[in-house]
Every structure is written in structure tokens, then in C-alpha cells.
């Protein structure tokens, strides 16, 4: 092999090496962009989860507040029925009878009882 042939082979190897290095750089840049996009998406997903968690907590607090209001209302109704029973014991007893299902015509009896209540 002559010196010129070896020089030509060496030049081709240098060109091939440079092309290979450029391909590696291109792949590295592409991977960098992909990794950055994945990191950005992870951060976005985390923010979205945090927002959803906060919204969920807000809904839970609203439900708890509604439950407290409902419990207070139920206590008020029980107190009202208790005070009605003190004035007119038969009304609460009849309502309890209707509620316990001892009557076959619950709705009619309830309406009848309610119709007999004096309006204040």
C-alpha cells in the first residue's frame, strides 16, 4: 500500500469519525429535548395534581359543613317535635305511629294530622 492510499484511507476515516460525532451530538441534543419535555410534563402534572387535591379538600370541607348544618337541623326538628309533644302529646305519638309503619295509610294519616294542626 502506498503512502497516498494510506493517506486517503486516513482522510476517509477522519471524515467518518466526524460524521459519527455529529450524529452522536444530534442524538444527545434530541435526548436533551426529550428529557426536558418529560421534566416539564412532570412539573405540570404535579401542579395539576396539587390543584385537584386542593379542590377535593375544598369539596370535603363543604360536605362537612353541610353535614353539620344537617345535624343542627335534625336536632332542631327533634327539639321542635319534643316541644310540640309537650303541648299536644297525641300529635307526636301519631306521627311516630305513621313513621314506624303501624298504619297502612301512612300518607293519608299524616295529611289528616297535619290538616288538624292549628295554624299560628
Tab-separated table of N, CA and C in Angstrom:
chain	number	residue	atom	x	y	z
A	1	UNK	N	0.843	-1.160	0.000
A	1	UNK	CA	0.000	0.000	0.000
A	1	UNK	C	0.900	1.238	0.000
A	2	UNK	N	0.512	2.168	-0.802
A	2	UNK	CA	1.331	3.364	-0.950
A	2	UNK	C	0.945	4.399	0.104
A	3	UNK	N	1.780	5.356	0.213
A	3	UNK	CA	1.562	6.427	1.171
A	3	UNK	C	0.293	7.195	0.827
A	4	UNK	N	0.033	7.442	-0.450
A	4	UNK	CA	-1.155	8.173	-0.895
A	4	UNK	C	-2.420	7.390	-0.564
A	5	UNK	N	-2.373	6.068	-0.724
A	5	UNK	CA	-3.538	5.226	-0.428
A	5	UNK	C	-3.826	5.248	1.086
A	6	UNK	N	-2.768	5.169	1.870
A	6	UNK	CA	-2.937	5.205	3.320
A	6	UNK	C	-3.458	6.582	3.763
A	7	UNK	N	-2.964	7.626	3.125
A	7	UNK	CA	-3.428	8.970	3.440
A	7	UNK	C	-4.901	9.126	3.080
A	8	UNK	N	-5.328	8.575	1.960
A	8	UNK	CA	-6.721	8.625	1.518
A	8	UNK	C	-7.616	7.839	2.494
A	9	UNK	N	-7.160	6.681	2.917
A	9	UNK	CA	-7.916	5.867	3.873
A	9	UNK	C	-8.035	6.622	5.197
A	10	UNK	N	-6.965	7.245	5.623
A	10	UNK	CA	-6.952	8.003	6.866
A	10	UNK	C	-7.921	9.191	6.783
A	11	UNK	N	-7.931	9.880	5.656
A	11	UNK	CA	-8.845	11.008	5.465
A	11	UNK	C	-10.312	10.537	5.515
A	12	UNK	N	-10.560	9.382	4.884
A	12	UNK	CA	-11.928	8.838	4.914
A	12	UNK	C	-12.327	8.467	6.353
A	13	UNK	N	-11.392	7.943	7.110
A	13	UNK	CA	-11.672	7.589	8.499
A	13	UNK	C	-11.962	8.841	9.332
A	14	UNK	N	-11.196	9.906	9.070
A	14	UNK	CA	-11.415	11.165	9.787
A	14	UNK	C	-12.793	11.715	9.451
A	15	UNK	N	-13.167	11.686	8.182
A	15	UNK	CA	-14.494	12.165	7.750
A	15	UNK	C	-15.584	11.310	8.410
A	16	UNK	N	-15.392	10.000	8.402
A	16	UNK	CA	-16.378	9.093	9.005
A	16	UNK	C	-16.489	9.360	10.499
A	17	UNK	N	-15.345	9.606	11.152
A	17	UNK	CA	-15.348	9.893	12.590
A	17	UNK	C	-16.110	11.189	12.872
A	18	UNK	N	-15.900	12.217	12.053
A	18	UNK	CA	-16.599	13.493	12.240
A	18	UNK	C	-18.103	13.325	12.025
A	19	UNK	N	-18.478	12.555	11.021
A	19	UNK	CA	-19.898	12.300	10.762
A	19	UNK	C	-20.528	11.553	11.947
A	20	UNK	N	-19.765	10.588	12.466
A	20	UNK	CA	-20.255	9.827	13.615
A	20	UNK	C	-20.429	10.744	14.828
A	21	UNK	N	-19.453	11.625	15.055
A	21	UNK	CA	-19.531	12.550	16.184
A	21	UNK	C	-20.737	13.488	16.028
A	22	UNK	N	-20.972	13.924	14.811
A	22	UNK	CA	-22.125	14.804	14.565
A	22	UNK	C	-23.435	14.059	14.826
A	23	UNK	N	-23.502	12.805	14.417
A	23	UNK	CA	-24.702	12.001	14.679
A	23	UNK	C	-24.913	11.828	16.187
A	24	UNK	N	-23.818	11.595	16.913
A	24	UNK	CA	-23.913	11.452	18.371
A	24	UNK	C	-24.399	12.759	18.986
A	25	UNK	N	-23.854	13.889	18.522
A	25	UNK	CA	-24.300	15.200	19.035
A	25	UNK	C	-25.791	15.409	18.761
A	26	UNK	N	-26.233	15.047	17.576
A	26	UNK	CA	-27.652	15.187	17.219
A	26	UNK	C	-28.528	14.337	18.140
A	27	UNK	N	-28.081	13.114	18.390
A	27	UNK	CA	-28.839	12.225	19.277
A	27	UNK	C	-28.859	12.778	20.702
A	28	UNK	N	-27.721	13.290	21.163
A	28	UNK	CA	-27.643	13.856	22.517
A	28	UNK	C	-28.568	15.060	22.632
A	29	UNK	N	-28.576	15.945	21.634
A	29	UNK	CA	-29.467	17.106	21.646
A	29	UNK	C	-30.931	16.672	21.669
A	30	UNK	N	-31.242	15.679	20.864
A	30	UNK	CA	-32.609	15.161	20.832
A	30	UNK	C	-33.002	14.585	22.195
A	31	UNK	N	-32.099	13.837	22.788
A	31	UNK	CA	-32.368	13.276	24.116
A	31	UNK	C	-32.529	14.371	25.159
A	32	UNK	N	-31.704	15.416	25.048
A	32	UNK	CA	-31.827	16.548	25.972
A	32	UNK	C	-33.215	17.181	25.877
A	33	UNK	N	-33.685	17.392	24.643
A	33	UNK	CA	-35.018	17.981	24.453
A	33	UNK	C	-36.106	17.061	24.999
A	34	UNK	N	-35.943	15.776	24.765
A	34	UNK	CA	-36.932	14.809	25.252
A	34	UNK	C	-36.966	14.786	26.774
A	35	UNK	N	-35.792	14.764	27.377
A	35	UNK	CA	-35.717	14.758	28.842
A	35	UNK	C	-36.311	16.038	29.411
A	36	UNK	N	-36.006	17.176	28.800
A	36	UNK	CA	-36.545	18.447	29.284
A	36	UNK	C	-38.065	18.464	29.151
A	37	UNK	N	-38.575	17.953	28.056
A	37	UNK	CA	-40.026	17.888	27.871
A	37	UNK	C	-40.665	16.990	28.933
A	38	UNK	N	-40.006	15.879	29.242
A	38	UNK	CA	-40.530	14.974	30.271
A	38	UNK	C	-40.526	15.656	31.638
A	39	UNK	N	-39.460	16.389	31.946
A	39	UNK	CA	-39.392	17.115	33.215
A	39	UNK	C	-40.474	18.193	33.295
A	40	UNK	N	-40.668	18.910	32.181
A	40	UNK	CA	-41.718	19.926	32.138
A	40	UNK	C	-43.091	19.295	32.351
A	41	UNK	N	-43.325	18.152	31.709
A	41	UNK	CA	-44.610	17.465	31.848
A	41	UNK	C	-44.804	16.981	33.283
A	42	UNK	N	-43.749	16.489	33.892
A	42	UNK	CA	-43.838	16.031	35.282
A	42	UNK	C	-44.208	17.190	36.197
A	43	UNK	N	-43.586	18.337	35.976
A	43	UNK	CA	-43.896	19.516	36.790
A	43	UNK	C	-45.342	19.953	36.562
A	44	UNK	N	-45.775	19.942	35.322
A	44	UNK	CA	-47.161	20.311	35.004
A	44	UNK	C	-48.136	19.338	35.660
A	45	UNK	N	-47.839	18.052	35.578
A	45	UNK	CA	-48.703	17.043	36.194
A	45	UNK	C	-48.760	17.228	37.707
A	46	UNK	N	-47.643	17.547	38.313
A	46	UNK	CA	-47.608	17.762	39.764
A	46	UNK	C	-48.476	18.959	40.141
A	47	UNK	N	-48.363	20.043	39.378
A	47	UNK	CA	-49.188	21.222	39.655
A	47	UNK	C	-50.670	20.894	39.504
A	48	UNK	N	-50.989	20.140	38.467
A	48	UNK	CA	-52.391	19.756	38.238
A	48	UNK	C	-52.903	18.899	39.397
A	49	UNK	N	-52.091	17.945	39.855
A	49	UNK	CA	-52.496	17.099	40.992
A	49	UNK	C	-52.695	17.939	42.242
A	50	UNK	N	-51.808	18.916	42.459
A	50	UNK	CA	-51.947	19.780	43.624
A	50	UNK	C	-53.242	20.589	43.561
A	51	UNK	N	-53.566	21.100	42.370
A	51	UNK	CA	-54.807	21.849	42.201
A	51	UNK	C	-56.017	20.952	42.438
A	52	UNK	N	-55.972	19.735	41.895
A	52	UNK	CA	-57.079	18.793	42.083
A	52	UNK	C	-57.210	18.401	43.550
A	53	UNK	N	-56.095	18.227	44.226
A	53	UNK	CA	-56.113	17.886	45.649
A	53	UNK	C	-56.741	19.032	46.453
A	54	UNK	N	-56.374	20.261	46.125
A	54	UNK	CA	-56.937	21.417	46.823
A	54	UNK	C	-58.439	21.514	46.571
A	55	UNK	N	-58.849	21.273	45.338
A	55	UNK	CA	-60.278	21.303	45.008
A	55	UNK	C	-61.026	20.193	45.758
A	56	UNK	N	-60.402	19.029	45.829
A	56	UNK	CA	-61.005	17.904	46.547
A	56	UNK	C	-61.159	18.251	48.030
A	57	UNK	N	-60.134	18.843	48.623
A	57	UNK	CA	-60.200	19.243	50.027
A	57	UNK	C	-61.303	20.280	50.243
A	58	UNK	N	-61.440	21.189	49.296
A	58	UNK	CA	-62.484	22.209	49.392
A	58	UNK	C	-63.866	21.556	49.369
A	59	UNK	N	-64.042	20.575	48.488
A	59	UNK	CA	-65.326	19.870	48.422
A	59	UNK	C	-65.597	19.100	49.706
A	60	UNK	N	-64.575	18.485	50.267
A	60	UNK	CA	-64.744	17.752	51.521
A	60	UNK	C	-65.160	18.715	52.633
A	61	UNK	N	-64.529	19.875	52.689
A	61	UNK	CA	-64.884	20.859	53.717
A	61	UNK	C	-66.326	21.330	53.546
A	62	UNK	N	-66.754	21.516	52.290
A	62	UNK	CA	-68.130	21.920	52.024
A	62	UNK	C	-69.104	20.833	52.471
A	63	UNK	N	-68.778	19.570	52.166
A	63	UNK	CA	-69.633	18.457	52.596
A	63	UNK	C	-69.698	18.372	54.121
A	64	UNK	N	-68.568	18.565	54.778
A	64	UNK	CA	-68.549	18.534	56.239
A	64	UNK	C	-69.399	19.669	56.820
A	65	UNK	N	-69.311	20.845	56.210
A	65	UNK	CA	-70.130	21.973	56.669
A	65	UNK	C	-71.612	21.671	56.465
A	66	UNK	N	-71.941	21.083	55.310
A	66	UNK	CA	-73.334	20.718	55.052
A	66	UNK	C	-73.811	19.658	56.036
A	67	UNK	N	-72.938	18.718	56.381
A	67	UNK	CA	-73.306	17.695	57.356
A	67	UNK	C	-73.583	18.325	58.717
A	68	UNK	N	-72.772	19.312	59.110
A	68	UNK	CA	-73.012	19.995	60.383
A	68	UNK	C	-74.350	20.735	60.359
A	69	UNK	N	-74.628	21.395	59.246
A	69	UNK	CA	-75.908	22.115	59.122
A	69	UNK	C	-77.064	21.131	59.204
A	70	UNK	N	-76.938	20.008	58.517
A	70	UNK	CA	-77.985	18.990	58.542
A	70	UNK	C	-78.176	18.436	59.956
A	71	UNK	N	-77.082	18.180	60.653
A	71	UNK	CA	-77.172	17.675	62.026
A	71	UNK	C	-77.859	18.698	62.921
A	72	UNK	N	-77.502	19.965	62.764
A	72	UNK	CA	-78.151	21.020	63.552
A	72	UNK	C	-79.637	21.107	63.235
A	73	UNK	N	-79.966	20.970	61.967
A	73	UNK	CA	-81.378	20.999	61.554
A	73	UNK	C	-82.134	19.822	62.155
A	74	UNK	N	-81.510	18.648	62.118
A	74	UNK	CA	-82.163	17.475	62.704
A	74	UNK	C	-82.366	17.662	64.203
A	75	UNK	N	-81.386	18.230	64.891
A	75	UNK	CA	-81.543	18.493	66.323
A	75	UNK	C	-82.670	19.496	66.563
A	76	UNK	N	-82.749	20.500	65.701
A	76	UNK	CA	-83.823	21.498	65.824
A	76	UNK	C	-85.189	20.876	65.608
A	77	UNK	N	-85.302	20.005	64.611
A	77	UNK	CA	-86.581	19.335	64.341
A	77	UNK	C	-86.954	18.449	65.523
A	78	UNK	N	-85.966	17.734	66.065
A	78	UNK	CA	-86.238	16.872	67.223
A	78	UNK	C	-86.694	17.716	68.415
A	79	UNK	N	-86.038	18.850	68.635
A	79	UNK	CA	-86.448	19.738	69.736
A	79	UNK	C	-87.844	20.295	69.494
A	80	UNK	N	-88.129	20.654	68.240
A	80	UNK	CA	-89.455	21.174	67.898
A	80	UNK	C	-90.518	20.118	68.143
A	81	UNK	N	-90.254	18.900	67.693
A	81	UNK	CA	-91.221	17.826	67.913
A	81	UNK	C	-91.384	17.546	69.398
A	82	UNK	N	-90.277	17.626	70.137
A	82	UNK	CA	-90.371	17.441	71.586
A	82	UNK	C	-91.224	18.504	72.237
A	83	UNK	N	-91.074	19.751	71.796
A	83	UNK	CA	-91.884	20.827	72.384
A	83	UNK	C	-93.337	20.708	71.953
A	84	UNK	N	-93.575	20.248	70.733
A	84	UNK	CA	-94.951	20.016	70.289
A	84	UNK	C	-95.577	18.921	71.139
A	85	UNK	N	-94.789	17.884	71.430
A	85	UNK	CA	-95.303	16.766	72.219
A	85	UNK	C	-95.679	17.212	73.623
A	86	UNK	N	-94.959	18.210	74.161
A	86	UNK	CA	-95.308	18.721	75.483
A	86	UNK	C	-96.678	19.387	75.447
A	87	UNK	N	-96.970	20.129	74.377
A	87	UNK	CA	-98.263	20.813	74.245
A	87	UNK	C	-99.373	19.851	73.846
A	88	UNK	N	-99.098	18.999	72.896
A	88	UNK	CA	-100.098	18.085	72.346
A	88	UNK	C	-99.477	16.708	72.166
A	89	UNK	N	-99.461	15.884	73.188
A	89	UNK	CA	-98.776	14.591	73.124
A	89	UNK	C	-99.296	13.682	72.025
A	90	UNK	N	-100.500	13.840	71.624
A	90	UNK	CA	-101.058	12.918	70.625
A	90	UNK	C	-100.458	13.151	69.248
A	91	UNK	N	-100.052	14.370	68.928
A	91	UNK	CA	-99.512	14.651	67.598
A	91	UNK	C	-98.230	13.867	67.377
A	92	UNK	N	-97.269	13.972	68.298
A	92	UNK	CA	-96.010	13.270	68.117
A	92	UNK	C	-96.233	11.761	68.133
A	93	UNK	N	-97.113	11.291	69.007
A	93	UNK	CA	-97.384	9.862	69.066
A	93	UNK	C	-97.960	9.379	67.727
A	94	UNK	N	-98.889	10.139	67.162
A	94	UNK	CA	-99.482	9.745	65.875
A	94	UNK	C	-98.442	9.804	64.751
A	95	UNK	N	-97.594	10.831	64.783
A	95	UNK	CA	-96.541	10.909	63.763
A	95	UNK	C	-95.577	9.738	63.896
A	96	UNK	N	-95.228	9.375	65.109
A	96	UNK	CA	-94.360	8.216	65.319
A	96	UNK	C	-95.013	6.941	64.827
A	97	UNK	N	-96.313	6.811	65.058
A	97	UNK	CA	-97.039	5.638	64.576
A	97	UNK	C	-96.967	5.555	63.059
A	98	UNK	N	-97.159	6.685	62.417
A	98	UNK	CA	-97.079	6.723	60.953
A	98	UNK	C	-95.670	6.369	60.502
A	99	UNK	N	-94.661	6.950	61.152
A	99	UNK	CA	-93.272	6.733	60.750
A	99	UNK	C	-92.840	5.292	60.961
A	100	UNK	N	-93.353	4.635	61.983
A	100	UNK	CA	-92.956	3.259	62.261
A	100	UNK	C	-93.680	2.261	61.373
A	101	UNK	N	-94.602	2.714	60.571
A	101	UNK	CA	-95.268	1.825	59.628
A	101	UNK	C	-96.395	1.025	60.247
A	102	UNK	N	-96.919	1.448	61.386
A	102	UNK	CA	-98.028	0.724	62.021
A	102	UNK	C	-99.333	0.973	61.297
A	103	UNK	N	-99.326	1.982	60.470
A	103	UNK	CA	-100.549	2.333	59.757
A	103	UNK	C	-100.421	1.941	58.299
A	104	UNK	N	-101.495	1.464	57.724
A	104	UNK	CA	-101.446	1.065	56.313
A	104	UNK	C	-101.578	2.257	55.390
A	105	UNK	N	-102.134	3.319	55.883
A	105	UNK	CA	-102.304	4.513	55.048
A	105	UNK	C	-101.518	5.661	55.663
A	106	UNK	N	-100.214	5.511	55.699
A	106	UNK	CA	-99.329	6.498	56.332
A	106	UNK	C	-99.529	7.899	55.774
A	107	UNK	N	-99.562	8.009	54.466
A	107	UNK	CA	-99.652	9.329	53.858
A	107	UNK	C	-100.985	9.993	54.186
A	108	UNK	N	-102.056	9.240	54.144
A	108	UNK	CA	-103.365	9.802	54.459
A	108	UNK	C	-103.425	10.247	55.915
A	109	UNK	N	-102.896	9.430	56.812
A	109	UNK	CA	-102.924	9.790	58.223
A	109	UNK	C	-102.057	11.016	58.491
A	110	UNK	N	-100.900	11.064	57.839
A	110	UNK	CA	-100.032	12.231	58.005
A	110	UNK	C	-100.742	13.482	57.534
A	111	UNK	N	-101.368	13.415	56.375
A	111	UNK	CA	-102.102	14.572	55.855
A	111	UNK	C	-103.247	14.949	56.789
A	112	UNK	N	-103.931	13.962	57.322
A	112	UNK	CA	-105.036	14.217	58.238
A	112	UNK	C	-104.532	14.911	59.500
A	113	UNK	N	-103.422	14.418	60.027
A	113	UNK	CA	-102.845	15.024	61.238
A	113	UNK	C	-102.403	16.449	60.968
A	114	UNK	N	-101.743	16.637	59.851
A	114	UNK	CA	-101.263	17.975	59.510
A	114	UNK	C	-102.420	18.932	59.252
A	115	UNK	N	-103.524	18.440	58.670
A	115	UNK	CA	-104.684	19.281	58.421
A	115	UNK	C	-105.318	19.732	59.730
A	116	UNK	N	-105.233	18.928	60.780
A	116	UNK	CA	-105.852	19.259	62.058
A	116	UNK	C	-104.998	20.204	62.900
A	117	UNK	N	-103.742	20.397	62.521
A	117	UNK	CA	-102.877	21.287	63.302
A	117	UNK	C	-103.358	22.724	63.174
A	118	UNK	N	-103.436	23.433	64.285
A	118	UNK	CA	-103.852	24.852	64.203
A	118	UNK	C	-102.736	25.686	63.585
A	119	UNK	N	-103.106	26.575	62.715
A	119	UNK	CA	-102.128	27.478	62.112
A	119	UNK	C	-101.914	28.668	63.045
A	120	UNK	N	-100.677	29.002	63.246
A	120	UNK	CA	-100.354	30.129	64.133
A	120	UNK	C	-99.850	31.285	63.331
